[in-house]
PDB file of C-alpha atoms and ligand atoms in Angstrom:
ATOM      1  CA  MET A   1     126.004 119.226  99.980  1.00  0.00           C
ATOM      2  CA  LYS A   2     123.222 120.001  97.500  1.00  0.00           C
ATOM      3  CA  LYS A   3     120.348 122.034  98.902  1.00  0.00           C
ATOM      4  CA  ILE A   4     116.905 121.259  97.533  1.00  0.00           C
ATOM      5  CA  ILE A   5     113.229 122.197  97.701  1.00  0.00           C
ATOM      6  CA  ILE A   6     110.643 119.594  96.645  1.00  0.00           C
ATOM      7  CA  ASP A   7     107.440 121.044  95.147  1.00  0.00           C
ATOM      8  CA  CYS A   8     104.943 118.192  95.078  1.00  0.00           C
ATOM      9  CA  ASP A   9     101.354 116.861  95.019  1.00  0.00           C
ATOM     10  CA  PRO A  10     101.480 113.729  97.215  1.00  0.00           C
ATOM     11  CA  GLY A  11     100.652 111.219  95.683  1.00  0.00           C
ATOM     12  CA  HIS A  12     102.348 107.851  96.320  1.00  0.00           C
ATOM     13  CA  ASP A  13     105.443 108.500  94.221  1.00  0.00           C
ATOM     14  CA  ASP A  14     105.752 112.053  95.606  1.00  0.00           C
ATOM     15  CA  MET A  15     105.819 110.459  99.057  1.00  0.00           C
ATOM     16  CA  MET A  16     108.611 108.140  97.928  1.00  0.00           C
ATOM     17  CA  ALA A  17     110.480 111.175  96.540  1.00  0.00           C
ATOM     18  CA  ILE A  18     110.259 112.940  99.911  1.00  0.00           C
ATOM     19  CA  MET A  19     111.369 109.768 101.688  1.00  0.00           C
ATOM     20  CA  LEU A  20     114.378 109.284  99.426  1.00  0.00           C
ATOM     21  CA  ALA A  21     115.481 112.892  99.923  1.00  0.00           C
ATOM     22  CA  TYR A  22     114.966 112.793 103.681  1.00  0.00           C
ATOM     23  CA  ALA A  23     116.840 109.507 104.041  1.00  0.00           C
ATOM     24  CA  SER A  24     119.740 110.805 101.922  1.00  0.00           C
ATOM     25  CA  SER A  25     120.828 113.543 104.310  1.00  0.00           C
ATOM     26  CA  ASP A  26     124.465 112.730 103.503  1.00  0.00           C
ATOM     27  CA  ALA A  27     123.918 113.876  99.897  1.00  0.00           C
ATOM     28  CA  VAL A  28     121.129 116.477  99.937  1.00  0.00           C
ATOM     29  CA  GLU A  29     119.755 118.968 102.412  1.00  0.00           C
ATOM     30  CA  LEU A  30     115.982 119.264 102.142  1.00  0.00           C
ATOM     31  CA  LEU A  31     115.091 122.896 102.923  1.00  0.00           C
ATOM     32  CA  GLY A  32     111.341 122.505 102.684  1.00  0.00           C
ATOM     33  CA  ILE A  33     108.349 121.000 100.968  1.00  0.00           C
ATOM     34  CA  THR A  34     105.827 123.001  98.971  1.00  0.00           C
ATOM     35  CA  THR A  35     102.554 121.535  97.776  1.00  0.00           C
ATOM     36  CA  VAL A  36     100.323 122.080  94.778  1.00  0.00           C
ATOM     37  CA  ALA A  37      97.026 120.673  93.549  1.00  0.00           C
ATOM     38  CA  GLY A  38      97.469 117.797  91.103  1.00  0.00           C
ATOM     39  CA  ASN A  39      97.028 114.171  92.054  1.00  0.00           C
ATOM     40  CA  GLN A  40      94.352 115.434  94.426  1.00  0.00           C
ATOM     41  CA  THR A  41      92.950 118.793  95.546  1.00  0.00           C
ATOM     42  CA  GLY A  42      95.261 121.344  97.128  1.00  0.00           C
ATOM     43  CA  GLU A  43      93.756 120.644 100.530  1.00  0.00           C
ATOM     44  CA  LYS A  44      94.460 116.905 100.284  1.00  0.00           C
ATOM     45  CA  THR A  45      97.991 117.134  98.851  1.00  0.00           C
ATOM     46  CA  PHE A  46      98.963 119.579 101.637  1.00  0.00           C
ATOM     47  CA  LEU A  47      97.442 117.313 104.296  1.00  0.00           C
ATOM     48  CA  ASN A  48      99.242 114.321 102.791  1.00  0.00           C
ATOM     49  CA  ALA A  49     102.601 116.104 102.914  1.00  0.00           C
ATOM     50  CA  LEU A  50     102.028 116.833 106.624  1.00  0.00           C
ATOM     51  CA  LYS A  51     101.136 113.180 107.255  1.00  0.00           C
ATOM     52  CA  VAL A  52     104.221 111.920 105.418  1.00  0.00           C
ATOM     53  CA  LEU A  53     106.532 114.164 107.432  1.00  0.00           C
ATOM     54  CA  THR A  54     104.809 113.068 110.633  1.00  0.00           C
ATOM     55  CA  LEU A  55     105.470 109.429 109.706  1.00  0.00           C
ATOM     56  CA  LEU A  56     109.125 110.280 109.047  1.00  0.00           C
ATOM     57  CA  LYS A  57     109.401 112.268 112.301  1.00  0.00           C
ATOM     58  CA  ALA A  58     110.514 115.209 110.166  1.00  0.00           C
ATOM     59  CA  GLU A  59     108.380 117.683 112.081  1.00  0.00           C
ATOM     60  CA  ASN A  60     110.889 120.533 111.784  1.00  0.00           C
ATOM     61  CA  LEU A  61     110.755 120.672 108.018  1.00  0.00           C
ATOM     62  CA  PRO A  62     108.705 123.629 106.702  1.00  0.00           C
ATOM     63  CA  VAL A  63     105.694 122.709 104.549  1.00  0.00           C
ATOM     64  CA  ALA A  64     104.030 125.509 102.581  1.00  0.00           C
ATOM     65  CA  ARG A  65     100.757 125.142 100.717  1.00  0.00           C
ATOM     66  CA  GLY A  66     100.590 126.484  97.192  1.00  0.00           C
ATOM     67  CA  PHE A  67      98.075 126.798  94.396  1.00  0.00           C
ATOM     68  CA  ASP A  68      94.770 124.932  94.458  1.00  0.00           C
ATOM     69  CA  ARG A  69      94.341 125.086  90.697  1.00  0.00           C
ATOM     70  CA  PRO A  70      96.339 125.546  87.493  1.00  0.00           C
ATOM     71  CA  LEU A  71      96.992 129.011  86.025  1.00  0.00           C
ATOM     72  CA  THR A  72      94.172 129.051  83.480  1.00  0.00           C
ATOM     73  CA  ARG A  73      92.589 125.579  83.401  1.00  0.00           C
ATOM     74  CA  GLU A  74      90.215 123.598  85.543  1.00  0.00           C
ATOM     75  CA  LEU A  75      92.058 121.228  87.869  1.00  0.00           C
ATOM     76  CA  THR A  76      92.399 117.619  86.694  1.00  0.00           C
ATOM     77  CA  ILE A  77      93.049 115.105  89.501  1.00  0.00           C
ATOM     78  CA  ALA A  78      94.098 111.436  89.394  1.00  0.00           C
ATOM     79  CA  PRO A  79      91.944 109.474  91.909  1.00  0.00           C
ATOM     80  CA  GLU A  80      92.075 106.376  89.683  1.00  0.00           C
ATOM     81  CA  ILE A  81      95.816 106.155  90.386  1.00  0.00           C
ATOM     82  CA  HIS A  82      96.147 107.659  93.882  1.00  0.00           C
ATOM     83  CA  GLY A  83      92.683 107.092  95.397  1.00  0.00           C
ATOM     84  CA  VAL A  84      90.240 109.528  96.992  1.00  0.00           C
ATOM     85  CA  SER A  85      92.733 110.662  99.629  1.00  0.00           C
ATOM     86  CA  GLY A  86      95.628 110.984  97.160  1.00  0.00           C
ATOM     87  CA  LEU A  87      97.488 108.426  99.301  1.00  0.00           C
ATOM     88  CA  ASP A  88      95.107 105.470  99.493  1.00  0.00           C
ATOM     89  CA  GLY A  89      96.288 102.051 100.631  1.00  0.00           C
ATOM     90  CA  ALA A  90      97.287 102.552 104.251  1.00  0.00           C
ATOM     91  CA  ASN A  91      96.555 104.627 107.278  1.00  0.00           C
ATOM     92  CA  LEU A  92      99.093 107.347 107.660  1.00  0.00           C
ATOM     93  CA  PRO A  93      99.349 109.039 111.061  1.00  0.00           C
ATOM     94  CA  GLU A  94      97.258 112.166 111.602  1.00  0.00           C
ATOM     95  CA  PRO A  95      99.501 115.214 111.138  1.00  0.00           C
ATOM     96  CA  GLY A  96     101.561 116.208 114.141  1.00  0.00           C
ATOM     97  CA  ILE A  97     102.526 119.482 112.415  1.00  0.00           C
ATOM     98  CA  ASN A  98     100.647 122.389 110.849  1.00  0.00           C
ATOM     99  CA  GLY A  99     102.906 123.560 108.077  1.00  0.00           C
ATOM    100  CA  ILE A 100     103.758 127.244 107.766  1.00  0.00           C
ATOM    101  CA  GLU A 101     101.442 130.169 107.011  1.00  0.00           C
ATOM    102  CA  GLU A 102     103.493 131.461 104.081  1.00  0.00           C
ATOM    103  CA  HIS A 103     102.255 130.647 100.568  1.00  0.00           C
ATOM    104  CA  ALA A 104     104.409 128.111  98.719  1.00  0.00           C
ATOM    105  CA  VAL A 105     105.358 130.691  96.083  1.00  0.00           C
ATOM    106  CA  ASP A 106     106.559 133.140  98.736  1.00  0.00           C
ATOM    107  CA  PHE A 107     108.433 130.394 100.577  1.00  0.00           C
ATOM    108  CA  ILE A 108     110.213 129.425  97.345  1.00  0.00           C
ATOM    109  CA  ILE A 109     111.074 133.062  96.560  1.00  0.00           C
ATOM    110  CA  ARG A 110     112.246 133.885 100.084  1.00  0.00           C
ATOM    111  CA  THR A 111     114.330 130.735 100.419  1.00  0.00           C
ATOM    112  CA  LEU A 112     116.007 131.352  97.074  1.00  0.00           C
ATOM    113  CA  MET A 113     116.634 135.059  97.706  1.00  0.00           C
ATOM    114  CA  GLN A 114     118.195 134.301 101.094  1.00  0.00           C
ATOM    115  CA  ALA A 115     120.287 131.358  99.920  1.00  0.00           C
ATOM    116  CA  ALA A 116     124.040 131.784 100.148  1.00  0.00           C
ATOM    117  CA  GLU A 117     124.532 129.456  97.182  1.00  0.00           C
ATOM    118  CA  PRO A 118     122.248 128.346  94.316  1.00  0.00           C
ATOM    119  CA  LEU A 119     119.618 125.708  95.137  1.00  0.00           C
ATOM    120  CA  ILE A 120     118.078 122.867  93.161  1.00  0.00           C
ATOM    121  CA  LEU A 121     114.298 122.810  92.714  1.00  0.00           C
ATOM    122  CA  ILE A 122     112.653 119.410  92.327  1.00  0.00           C
ATOM    123  CA  PRO A 123     109.063 119.806  91.115  1.00  0.00           C
ATOM    124  CA  THR A 124     107.142 116.546  91.104  1.00  0.00           C
ATOM    125  CA  GLY A 125     103.649 117.874  90.415  1.00  0.00           C
ATOM    126  CA  PRO A 126     102.077 120.398  88.037  1.00  0.00           C
ATOM    127  CA  LEU A 127     104.406 123.384  87.624  1.00  0.00           C
ATOM    128  CA  THR A 128     101.977 126.070  88.858  1.00  0.00           C
ATOM    129  CA  ASN A 129     103.956 127.189  91.944  1.00  0.00           C
ATOM    130  CA  ILE A 130     107.285 127.260  90.137  1.00  0.00           C
ATOM    131  CA  GLY A 131     105.871 129.121  87.127  1.00  0.00           C
ATOM    132  CA  VAL A 132     104.300 131.792  89.346  1.00  0.00           C
ATOM    133  CA  ALA A 133     107.469 132.138  91.459  1.00  0.00           C
ATOM    134  CA  LEU A 134     109.474 132.809  88.277  1.00  0.00           C
ATOM    135  CA  LEU A 135     106.979 135.440  87.131  1.00  0.00           C
ATOM    136  CA  LYS A 136     106.589 137.089  90.522  1.00  0.00           C
ATOM    137  CA  GLU A 137     110.292 137.427  91.297  1.00  0.00           C
ATOM    138  CA  PRO A 138     112.513 136.807  88.258  1.00  0.00           C
ATOM    139  CA  ARG A 139     115.616 137.583  90.347  1.00  0.00           C
ATOM    140  CA  ILE A 140     115.303 134.115  91.915  1.00  0.00           C
ATOM    141  CA  LYS A 141     116.826 132.753  88.704  1.00  0.00           C
ATOM    142  CA  LYS A 142     120.331 133.669  89.753  1.00  0.00           C
ATOM    143  CA  ASN A 143     119.957 131.420  92.782  1.00  0.00           C
ATOM    144  CA  ILE A 144     118.531 128.391  90.961  1.00  0.00           C
ATOM    145  CA  GLU A 145     121.299 125.980  90.067  1.00  0.00           C
ATOM    146  CA  ARG A 146     118.928 123.698  88.178  1.00  0.00           C
ATOM    147  CA  ILE A 147     115.332 122.518  88.022  1.00  0.00           C
ATOM    148  CA  VAL A 148     115.149 118.721  88.004  1.00  0.00           C
ATOM    149  CA  LEU A 149     111.510 117.992  87.292  1.00  0.00           C
ATOM    150  CA  MET A 150     109.361 114.909  86.945  1.00  0.00           C
ATOM    151  CA  GLY A 151     107.135 115.536  83.980  1.00  0.00           C
ATOM    152  CA  GLY A 152     106.685 115.111  80.278  1.00  0.00           C
ATOM    153  CA  ALA A 153     108.061 112.456  77.978  1.00  0.00           C
ATOM    154  CA  VAL A 154     109.666 112.203  74.575  1.00  0.00           C
ATOM    155  CA  TYR A 155     107.798 109.105  73.424  1.00  0.00           C
ATOM    156  CA  ASP A 156     105.485 108.067  76.238  1.00  0.00           C
ATOM    157  CA  SER A 157     102.258 109.387  77.779  1.00  0.00           C
ATOM    158  CA  ASN A 158      99.770 108.533  80.545  1.00  0.00           C
ATOM    159  CA  ILE A 159      96.875 110.987  81.021  1.00  0.00           C
ATOM    160  CA  THR A 160      96.044 111.234  77.294  1.00  0.00           C
ATOM    161  CA  PRO A 161      97.596 109.420  74.325  1.00  0.00           C
ATOM    162  CA  ALA A 162      99.815 112.500  73.913  1.00  0.00           C
ATOM    163  CA  ALA A 163     100.643 113.836  77.365  1.00  0.00           C
ATOM    164  CA  GLU A 164     102.090 113.121  80.782  1.00  0.00           C
ATOM    165  CA  PHE A 165      99.933 114.129  83.794  1.00  0.00           C
ATOM    166  CA  ASN A 166     102.009 116.910  85.435  1.00  0.00           C
ATOM    167  CA  ILE A 167     102.524 118.844  82.212  1.00  0.00           C
ATOM    168  CA  TYR A 168      98.960 118.201  81.010  1.00  0.00           C
ATOM    169  CA  VAL A 169      97.438 119.633  84.201  1.00  0.00           C
ATOM    170  CA  ASP A 170      99.160 123.022  83.839  1.00  0.00           C
ATOM    171  CA  PRO A 171     100.763 123.388  80.413  1.00  0.00           C
ATOM    172  CA  GLU A 172     100.890 127.199  80.706  1.00  0.00           C
ATOM    173  CA  ALA A 173     102.963 126.993  83.895  1.00  0.00           C
ATOM    174  CA  ALA A 174     105.144 124.334  82.264  1.00  0.00           C
ATOM    175  CA  THR A 175     105.767 126.698  79.347  1.00  0.00           C
ATOM    176  CA  ILE A 176     107.008 129.408  81.737  1.00  0.00           C
ATOM    177  CA  VAL A 177     109.437 126.913  83.264  1.00  0.00           C
ATOM    178  CA  PHE A 178     110.651 125.374  79.995  1.00  0.00           C
ATOM    179  CA  GLU A 179     111.188 128.833  78.461  1.00  0.00           C
ATOM    180  CA  SER A 180     112.890 130.267  81.563  1.00  0.00           C
ATOM    181  CA  GLY A 181     116.427 129.817  80.222  1.00  0.00           C
ATOM    182  CA  LEU A 182     117.347 127.972  83.441  1.00  0.00           C
ATOM    183  CA  PRO A 183     119.190 124.638  83.390  1.00  0.00           C
ATOM    184  CA  ILE A 184     116.425 122.019  83.371  1.00  0.00           C
ATOM    185  CA  THR A 185     116.546 118.252  83.620  1.00  0.00           C
ATOM    186  CA  MET A 186     113.351 116.579  82.433  1.00  0.00           C
ATOM    187  CA  VAL A 187     112.880 113.231  84.140  1.00  0.00           C
ATOM    188  CA  GLY A 188     109.926 112.039  82.110  1.00  0.00           C
ATOM    189  CA  LEU A 189     107.939 108.867  81.574  1.00  0.00           C
ATOM    190  CA  ASP A 190     110.525 107.450  79.148  1.00  0.00           C
ATOM    191  CA  VAL A 191     112.657 106.715  82.210  1.00  0.00           C
ATOM    192  CA  THR A 192     110.240 106.883  85.143  1.00  0.00           C
ATOM    193  CA  ASN A 193     108.005 104.100  83.827  1.00  0.00           C
ATOM    194  CA  LYS A 194     111.083 101.861  84.134  1.00  0.00           C
ATOM    195  CA  ALA A 195     111.877 103.042  87.688  1.00  0.00           C
ATOM    196  CA  MET A 196     109.513 100.423  88.997  1.00  0.00           C
ATOM    197  CA  LEU A 197     109.264  98.406  92.187  1.00  0.00           C
ATOM    198  CA  THR A 198     107.656  95.133  91.130  1.00  0.00           C
ATOM    199  CA  PHE A 199     105.052  93.240  93.155  1.00  0.00           C
ATOM    200  CA  GLU A 200     107.929  90.973  94.302  1.00  0.00           C
ATOM    201  CA  ASP A 201     109.980  93.982  95.433  1.00  0.00           C
ATOM    202  CA  ILE A 202     106.957  95.197  97.386  1.00  0.00           C
ATOM    203  CA  SER A 203     106.647  91.790  99.089  1.00  0.00           C
ATOM    204  CA  GLU A 204     110.292  92.139 100.159  1.00  0.00           C
ATOM    205  CA  ILE A 205     109.564  95.588 101.615  1.00  0.00           C
ATOM    206  CA  GLU A 206     106.578  94.104 103.461  1.00  0.00           C
ATOM    207  CA  LYS A 207     108.909  91.598 105.130  1.00  0.00           C
ATOM    208  CA  LEU A 208     111.020  94.399 106.623  1.00  0.00           C
ATOM    209  CA  ALA A 209     108.041  95.056 108.929  1.00  0.00           C
ATOM    210  CA  GLY A 210     109.557  98.230 110.380  1.00  0.00           C
ATOM    211  CA  PRO A 211     107.694 101.396 111.400  1.00  0.00           C
ATOM    212  CA  VAL A 212     108.053 103.019 107.959  1.00  0.00           C
ATOM    213  CA  SER A 213     108.147  99.953 105.703  1.00  0.00           C
ATOM    214  CA  SER A 214     104.940  98.564 107.198  1.00  0.00           C
ATOM    215  CA  VAL A 215     103.099 101.758 106.181  1.00  0.00           C
ATOM    216  CA  VAL A 216     104.850 102.114 102.823  1.00  0.00           C
ATOM    217  CA  ALA A 217     104.335  98.533 101.617  1.00  0.00           C
ATOM    218  CA  PRO A 218     100.499  98.639 101.435  1.00  0.00           C
ATOM    219  CA  LEU A 219     100.652 102.108  99.890  1.00  0.00           C
ATOM    220  CA  LEU A 220     102.977 100.800  97.204  1.00  0.00           C
ATOM    221  CA  ARG A 221     100.743  97.779  96.691  1.00  0.00           C
ATOM    222  CA  PHE A 222      97.708 100.041  96.105  1.00  0.00           C
ATOM    223  CA  PHE A 223      99.710 102.175  93.659  1.00  0.00           C
ATOM    224  CA  ALA A 224     101.109  99.116  91.863  1.00  0.00           C
ATOM    225  CA  GLN A 225      97.636  97.576  91.547  1.00  0.00           C
ATOM    226  CA  ALA A 226      96.228 100.815  90.082  1.00  0.00           C
ATOM    227  CA  ASN A 227      99.087 100.935  87.580  1.00  0.00           C
ATOM    228  CA  CYS A 228      98.493  97.274  86.776  1.00  0.00           C
ATOM    229  CA  ASP A 229      94.757  97.805  86.225  1.00  0.00           C
ATOM    230  CA  ILE A 230      95.198 100.864  83.995  1.00  0.00           C
ATOM    231  CA  PHE A 231      98.563 100.338  82.238  1.00  0.00           C
ATOM    232  CA  ASN A 232      99.142  96.636  82.779  1.00  0.00           C
ATOM    233  CA  PHE A 233     102.368  97.452  84.653  1.00  0.00           C
ATOM    234  CA  GLN A 234     103.674  94.724  86.944  1.00  0.00           C
ATOM    235  CA  GLY A 235     104.546  97.100  89.757  1.00  0.00           C
ATOM    236  CA  ALA A 236     104.740 100.667  90.993  1.00  0.00           C
ATOM    237  CA  PRO A 237     106.580 103.189  88.785  1.00  0.00           C
ATOM    238  CA  LEU A 238     108.167 105.631  91.245  1.00  0.00           C
ATOM    239  CA  HIS A 239     108.196 108.563  88.815  1.00  0.00           C
ATOM    240  CA  ASP A 240     108.859 111.355  91.293  1.00  0.00           C
ATOM    241  CA  ALA A 241     111.450 109.492  93.330  1.00  0.00           C
ATOM    242  CA  LEU A 242     113.580 109.128  90.200  1.00  0.00           C
ATOM    243  CA  ALA A 243     113.841 112.936  89.939  1.00  0.00           C
ATOM    244  CA  VAL A 244     115.266 113.028  93.475  1.00  0.00           C
ATOM    245  CA  ALA A 245     117.551 110.081  92.680  1.00  0.00           C
ATOM    246  CA  ALA A 246     118.846 112.006  89.645  1.00  0.00           C
ATOM    247  CA  VAL A 247     119.895 114.858  91.957  1.00  0.00           C
ATOM    248  CA  ILE A 248     121.538 112.565  94.497  1.00  0.00           C
ATOM    249  CA  ARG A 249     123.328 110.502  91.809  1.00  0.00           C
ATOM    250  CA  PRO A 250     123.220 112.371  88.488  1.00  0.00           C
ATOM    251  CA  GLY A 251     124.711 109.315  86.712  1.00  0.00           C
ATOM    252  CA  ILE A 252     121.570 107.300  87.398  1.00  0.00           C
ATOM    253  CA  VAL A 253     119.984 108.803  84.275  1.00  0.00           C
ATOM    254  CA  LYS A 254     121.623 109.545  80.945  1.00  0.00           C
ATOM    255  CA  THR A 255     120.434 112.754  79.338  1.00  0.00           C
ATOM    256  CA  SER A 256     120.532 114.432  75.921  1.00  0.00           C
ATOM    257  CA  HIS A 257     120.503 118.215  75.523  1.00  0.00           C
ATOM    258  CA  LEU A 258     117.474 118.878  73.287  1.00  0.00           C
ATOM    259  CA  HIS A 259     114.874 121.488  72.436  1.00  0.00           C
ATOM    260  CA  VAL A 260     111.547 120.865  74.196  1.00  0.00           C
ATOM    261  CA  ALA A 261     108.369 122.900  73.657  1.00  0.00           C
ATOM    262  CA  VAL A 262     105.122 122.405  75.581  1.00  0.00           C
ATOM    263  CA  GLU A 263     101.924 122.112  73.547  1.00  0.00           C
ATOM    264  CA  THR A 264      99.243 124.435  74.948  1.00  0.00           C
ATOM    265  CA  ALA A 265      96.937 124.754  71.946  1.00  0.00           C
ATOM    266  CA  GLY A 266      96.567 121.258  70.493  1.00  0.00           C
ATOM    267  CA  LYS A 267      93.150 119.694  70.193  1.00  0.00           C
ATOM    268  CA  PHE A 268      94.455 116.202  70.985  1.00  0.00           C
ATOM    269  CA  THR A 269      97.946 117.054  72.214  1.00  0.00           C
ATOM    270  CA  ARG A 270      97.541 119.482  75.146  1.00  0.00           C
ATOM    271  CA  GLY A 271     100.554 119.160  77.434  1.00  0.00           C
ATOM    272  CA  ARG A 272     102.742 117.192  75.050  1.00  0.00           C
ATOM    273  CA  THR A 273     106.441 117.917  75.574  1.00  0.00           C
ATOM    274  CA  VAL A 274     107.392 118.191  71.901  1.00  0.00           C
ATOM    275  CA  THR A 275     111.041 117.137  71.862  1.00  0.00           C
ATOM    276  CA  ASP A 276     113.201 117.803  68.814  1.00  0.00           C
ATOM    277  CA  VAL A 277     115.270 114.620  69.030  1.00  0.00           C
ATOM    278  CA  TYR A 278     116.798 115.107  65.562  1.00  0.00           C
ATOM    279  CA  GLY A 279     117.359 118.883  65.773  1.00  0.00           C
ATOM    280  CA  ILE A 280     114.952 119.406  62.888  1.00  0.00           C
ATOM    281  CA  LEU A 281     113.898 122.874  64.075  1.00  0.00           C
ATOM    282  CA  ASN A 282     117.473 124.088  64.522  1.00  0.00           C
ATOM    283  CA  LEU A 283     116.540 125.711  67.828  1.00  0.00           C
ATOM    284  CA  GLU A 284     118.835 126.156  70.811  1.00  0.00           C
ATOM    285  CA  PRO A 285     118.389 123.112  73.122  1.00  0.00           C
ATOM    286  CA  ASN A 286     116.797 124.129  76.443  1.00  0.00           C
ATOM    287  CA  VAL A 287     116.410 120.870  78.374  1.00  0.00           C
ATOM    288  CA  ASP A 288     118.554 117.931  79.466  1.00  0.00           C
ATOM    289  CA  VAL A 289     116.163 115.113  78.677  1.00  0.00           C
ATOM    290  CA  ALA A 290     116.588 111.823  80.556  1.00  0.00           C
ATOM    291  CA  LEU A 291     116.454 108.919  78.117  1.00  0.00           C
ATOM    292  CA  GLU A 292     118.120 106.051  79.982  1.00  0.00           C
ATOM    293  CA  VAL A 293     118.011 104.909  83.600  1.00  0.00           C
ATOM    294  CA  ASP A 294     120.032 102.499  85.726  1.00  0.00           C
ATOM    295  CA  VAL A 295     117.078 100.571  87.191  1.00  0.00           C
ATOM    296  CA  PRO A 296     118.993  98.214  89.559  1.00  0.00           C
ATOM    297  CA  ARG A 297     120.808 101.198  91.090  1.00  0.00           C
ATOM    298  CA  PHE A 298     117.526 103.061  91.539  1.00  0.00           C
ATOM    299  CA  LYS A 299     115.919 100.102  93.300  1.00  0.00           C
ATOM    300  CA  GLU A 300     118.929  99.804  95.591  1.00  0.00           C
ATOM    301  CA  MET A 301     118.592 103.479  96.493  1.00  0.00           C
ATOM    302  CA  MET A 302     114.873 103.181  97.223  1.00  0.00           C
ATOM    303  CA  ILE A 303     115.087 100.051  99.313  1.00  0.00           C
ATOM    304  CA  GLY A 304     118.144 101.458 101.095  1.00  0.00           C
ATOM    305  CA  ALA A 305     116.165 104.609 101.931  1.00  0.00           C
ATOM    306  CA  ILE A 306     113.252 102.613 103.365  1.00  0.00           C
ATOM    307  CA  ARG A 307     115.626 100.535 105.504  1.00  0.00           C
ATOM    308  CA  GLU A 308     117.359 103.686 106.734  1.00  0.00           C
ATOM    309  CA  LEU A 309     114.044 105.334 107.663  1.00  0.00           C
ATOM    310  CA  ASP A 310     112.930 102.193 109.525  1.00  0.00           C
ATOM    311  CA  LYS A 311     115.994 102.590 111.758  1.00  0.00           C
ATOM    312  CA  ARG A 312     115.440 106.262 112.645  1.00  0.00           C
TER     313      ARG A 312
HETATM  314  C1  BDR B 401     103.215 112.025  87.585  1.00  0.00           C
HETATM  315  O1  BDR B 401     101.799 112.203  87.753  1.00  0.00           O
HETATM  316  C2  BDR B 401     101.435 111.953  89.071  1.00  0.00           C
HETATM  317  O2  BDR B 401     100.288 111.147  89.131  1.00  0.00           O
HETATM  318  C3  BDR B 401     102.613 111.308  89.744  1.00  0.00           C
HETATM  319  O3  BDR B 401     102.694 111.690  91.107  1.00  0.00           O
HETATM  320  C4  BDR B 401     103.800 111.821  88.967  1.00  0.00           C
HETATM  321  O4  BDR B 401     104.263 113.049  89.458  1.00  0.00           O
HETATM  322  C5  BDR B 401     103.445 110.880  86.621  1.00  0.00           C
HETATM  323  O5  BDR B 401     102.897 111.200  85.387  1.00  0.00           O
HETATM  324 CA1   CA B 402     103.582 113.869  91.590  1.00  0.00          CA
END
């Protein structure tokens, strides 16, 4: 059984990532959720995580709030994609839990230091919490099996013509992570933009009409419509859920071991994950970069997870 921590900024696709992990208790054990500012303010992403777990009746899962802003930059949020709440589109239940008092960074450090076997970290927001945890207690490295993160891209971008949102928001923290020497899988936009539930798929989810699907369907519709308006996508790309799927079934993405550097100084290219696809720089590869994805399998997993959660 793989043991995981999800560090997230919910966010529609973060919510789907949590749901997939929670529904897949035969494959992964979710040890806790940590939140970070990103899609919305730190206050809202934390509140959203509590609401999601309340919907899932996962009240025993620890939720720890992390950083409200990036290491050195002003916070950039994404209300045009996720709405003013960060999870617009449906009414989630008011939180039935409080989360824990411990800071996300301390929760991550403590959980790793106490772990009997190495854990997998799944960051699906800006990398602020993970970067600080690595700086604050470098000994956690020996207990990190791998970091499977949603962020970056080789060829694609979304927040600027050069960069993906999570890396753009905190490129300094991303640099700490990418230069950590740890095994890293980068599940970036090259694959996550394909991990899409179409408007038709969302109509099918609507028809399930269960306690979870009836909340999720309008949320997905809002997210799909925003992605349609801005990127002309015909559905909802579930970026963050694909990172979880890649832990549950590593074969769902095909990766190449490549050198990736994060741009922190560029005038137009802040946050670009500069990937040396041809080995031009002759540098030691540091990242397993996802370049292909089995979309039908991913959809099956997502819809299976929603059905499973409806039953619980
Ligand atoms: C990433 O940015 C956020 O808006 C999403 O939740 C995802 O983590 C996609 O670029
Ligand atoms: Ca996210």
